Every structure is written in structure tokens, then in C-alpha cells.
Amino acid sequence: MGKLKVPKNGNRKDLIVKAGAALFREKGFGAASMRDLAENLGIEAASLYNHIRSKNEILESVCFNVANRFNLHLDEIETGTLSPIKKIETILRFHIQQMIDNYEEVMVSDREWKHLDEPYRSNFHTQRRNYRKRLATIIEDGIKKGEIKKIDAPTAVVILLHSVTGIESWHRSTAKISGAELEDNMVMIMIDGLRSK
Amino acid sequence: MGKLKVPKNGNRKDLIVKAGAALFREKGFGAASMRDLAENLGIEAASLYNHIRSKNEILESVCFNVANRFNLHLDEIETGTLSPIKKIETILRFHIQQMIDNYEEVMVSDREWKHLDEPYRSNFHTQRRNYRKRLATIIEDGIKKGEIKKIDAPTAVVILLHSVTGIESWHRSTAKISGAELEDNMVMIMIDGLRSK
DNA sequence: CCTACCGATCGGTAGG
DNA sequence: CCTACCGATCGGTAGG
């Protein structure tokens, strides 16, 4: 038998970041303590610092992991040949899927990014603004083509994005509908709301 | 000249609660300190405690002031004779107005209520659930009457409510549209999204 | 990964 | 409304 490598190296940090996302979502970044986090992982607080440099670094990992995922997806969609309204629908469905599969990271990056230290905070803020501008451009394109009703595009973007965070409460609700039903309900409401009649 | 009464009595607490709402919105409840708050008001931290009992009491005031306002408005609408879709539109417009006039308190009550001490936290949570249930009932009524498309009512409620919090970014944006335009844009998207075709 | 500990800051109180 | 101060807890480090 060949020697079994034990590569769990970067792995420990990923575990801490994941547990950090869960804790930050539950308590908020400011109210979450490193001692809490360590206890959730079954180790002492001091031991965390063998894998991460600071509490803020955990937040950085969460925020930029999420931002990268959304930026990459938008890159794909933007250069595609879908109609503007179909592009928006695809992006909306991606946001919903991310919230279903990954909602603790997504919520933390959405709500707690302001606690990022500089220069990360400014960097993240810029990425966020650019992402929204690119969505607004797609919507304006759809208005020009007559597919989307004449609305203020930046307003439509914030409504669209914030409506998705409503899914948070779906996660812990009892007697819930399936993820696919949830997605279709959201698309029915939001895309019909945008579409010109 | 009659003596000028100086009644600024309950007034001092209101001032602290208002400044608290602004600070809690900006930093989050956990990361906001009483020393910060005192500095914003031009006094020492210890002096705050002549007007309030605790940091948590400020949060209680903010959350229950907001909850009372929304509950009272819903009481009025619920017993009125408007059609279901018109009721939802009126409630949506009220939420938007509250966000425009009063957004720091509204945002804090929405985001930070989980930091409430018991029994306030449970009380608030129950009120929140009941409010959403009452909205869902109106939507279900609208579906039965054929005014609203066949969607999952609780899902529609969370989408509706969360879409309004998107207005937050409108507040500090430059080159912004007017409050009335914002309101009409939101109603166009969300109410058309709900309406059966 | 742990024990032991640091300086800073927290919410809040005593006493005037 | 202030000065002075409390015990608790925080993020993080030293040293092994």
C-alpha cells in the first residue's frame, strides 16, 4: 500500500471560515466572539490563530468567496446570447440557488461586509457597485428592446436583489415548499413584474 | 410674559433612542458602543443612564415603536373594504413611506431585533410572525377571488417585505429619483408581479 | 493544539 | 450631567 497523504491542510481554514459564516449570520459579526467560534469547533480560542490571522480575515474569506462566485456567473451570462429578460431570469435563479445551497455565506457577505477592514471594505464596496451597474445595464437594454417595462433600472436592481434575501426565512420554516417551487414562485412574481405587458 | 415651561423631559430619552437607531443601523447593535452613542450626543457615557436603563432598552424602544406603527396600519387596512390587491398595494406603499421617512428605525427593527433580551425577543418574534400571517391571508383571499396569481402566499409575503428594504441604498445614492417615483416604480413591479393576467 | 496571559474596551454603577 | 471606577469579556500573543 502506498503511503496515505494527509493533505487536510487548507482544509482546516475552510472549516473555520464555514463555522465563522454560520456564527456571524446568527449573531452578527460584532457580537460573535472568537471564543464562541472555537467552542463550536471543539478547540480553544488561541488555537484558531494557527489557521487564520484574525477575526477579520474570516470575514474577508466569506465576503470575497461569495463575490467571486457571483462575478464569475455574471461574466458568463453577460457575454451570452440570451435576451435581456432571460438574462435577468437566469441571474435571479442563480441568486436563489445560492441562497438555498449557501445561504449563511451569502447572508454574511450581504449584511456584514461593512465590518471589513480597509482596504478590503472599499474593494468589496466597489465590486458590489459594479455588479449592480452591470445588472442595471441589462435591464436598460431590455427596456430599449421593449421586453421590460419603463422603470428606473437601478431601483429595479435593488428590489430584485433584496427580494431574494427574503428566502432566508424559508430555510428554517416548517412545512416548507420545495426549493424548485420556491424558485418558480419568485420568478413568476419578479419576472412578470418586470416584463412589459 | 407667562413663564416658559421647559418640558424637554421625556424628550431626552427620545433623542437618545433616535441617535441609538442611527448608530445601530450604521455599526450593528453588537459593534455599537455606548461611548460612541454618548459622543454623538455630546455627553459622557455614564450620563446616558440617567435617561435609559440599558443599551438593550434603546433597542426595545426602536423595535416596538416600529412594530406598533405597522400593526396599527394593518389593523386599519384589514377591516377596510378595499379589494385584496388594493389592500396589498396600500400596505406596500405604507412600507415604502416608512422606509423613506424613517428608515434607520425600520432597518434596525428588521435587522437587529434578534439582539433583544427575553422576553422582548420572543414577543417581537411573535408579532412579526403574526403580521406576516395576516398579509398572507390577504394574499390568499386575493388568489381565491382571482385577482392574484396562484402563488405560495407566505413566499409572496417575504419577497414583498424584503424588496422594500432594498430602498435602503436609495437613501444615500446620488442623482436619485424622487420618493414618489421610487414608490411608483416599486408598486409597478411588485403589484404587477402578483396580479393574475 | 494548549495554558497562561496581555492591554483594550465593553456595559454599567457609585457617589456627588 | 460628571469623575472615577468595577468586573467581564474581547481579539490576540508568547511560549511550548
Short mmCIF file of C-alpha atoms (C1' of nucleotides) in Angstrom, two decimals, chain B residues 12 16 33-52, chain C residues 11-16, chain D residues 1-5:
data_model
loop_
_atom_site.label_atom_id
_atom_site.label_comp_id
_atom_site.label_asym_id
_atom_site.label_seq_id
_atom_site.Cartn_x
_atom_site.Cartn_y
_atom_site.Cartn_z
CA ARG B 12 -34.22 63.39 26.23
CA ILE B 16 -31.16 59.01 22.76
CA SER B 33 -20.81 51.12 21.91
CA MET B 34 -22.48 53.31 24.49
CA ARG B 35 -19.38 55.52 24.45
CA ASP B 36 -19.88 56.08 20.70
CA LEU B 37 -23.50 56.91 21.29
CA ALA B 38 -22.70 59.32 24.12
CA GLU B 39 -20.08 61.07 22.00
CA ASN B 40 -22.59 61.57 19.19
CA LEU B 41 -24.84 63.30 21.73
CA GLY B 42 -22.03 65.35 23.26
CA ILE B 43 -22.20 63.80 26.73
CA GLU B 44 -20.35 61.15 28.76
CA ALA B 45 -21.37 57.51 28.54
CA ALA B 46 -22.37 57.39 32.21
CA SER B 47 -24.83 60.23 31.69
CA LEU B 48 -26.90 58.15 29.30
CA TYR B 49 -28.04 56.05 32.24
CA ASN B 50 -29.99 58.92 33.74
CA HIS B 51 -32.43 58.53 30.85
CA ILE B 52 -32.31 54.87 29.91
"C1'" DG C 11 -21.90 47.86 29.69
"C1'" DG C 12 -22.93 49.63 33.76
"C1'" DT C 13 -22.65 51.66 38.92
"C1'" DA C 14 -21.39 54.76 42.94
"C1'" DG C 15 -21.40 58.96 44.52
"C1'" DG C 16 -21.73 63.53 44.06
"C1'" DC D 1 -24.57 65.68 33.96
"C1'" DC D 2 -19.59 64.41 35.54
"C1'" DT D 3 -15.37 61.80 37.59
"C1'" DA D 4 -13.85 57.64 38.90
"C1'" DC D 5 -14.07 53.12 38.64
#
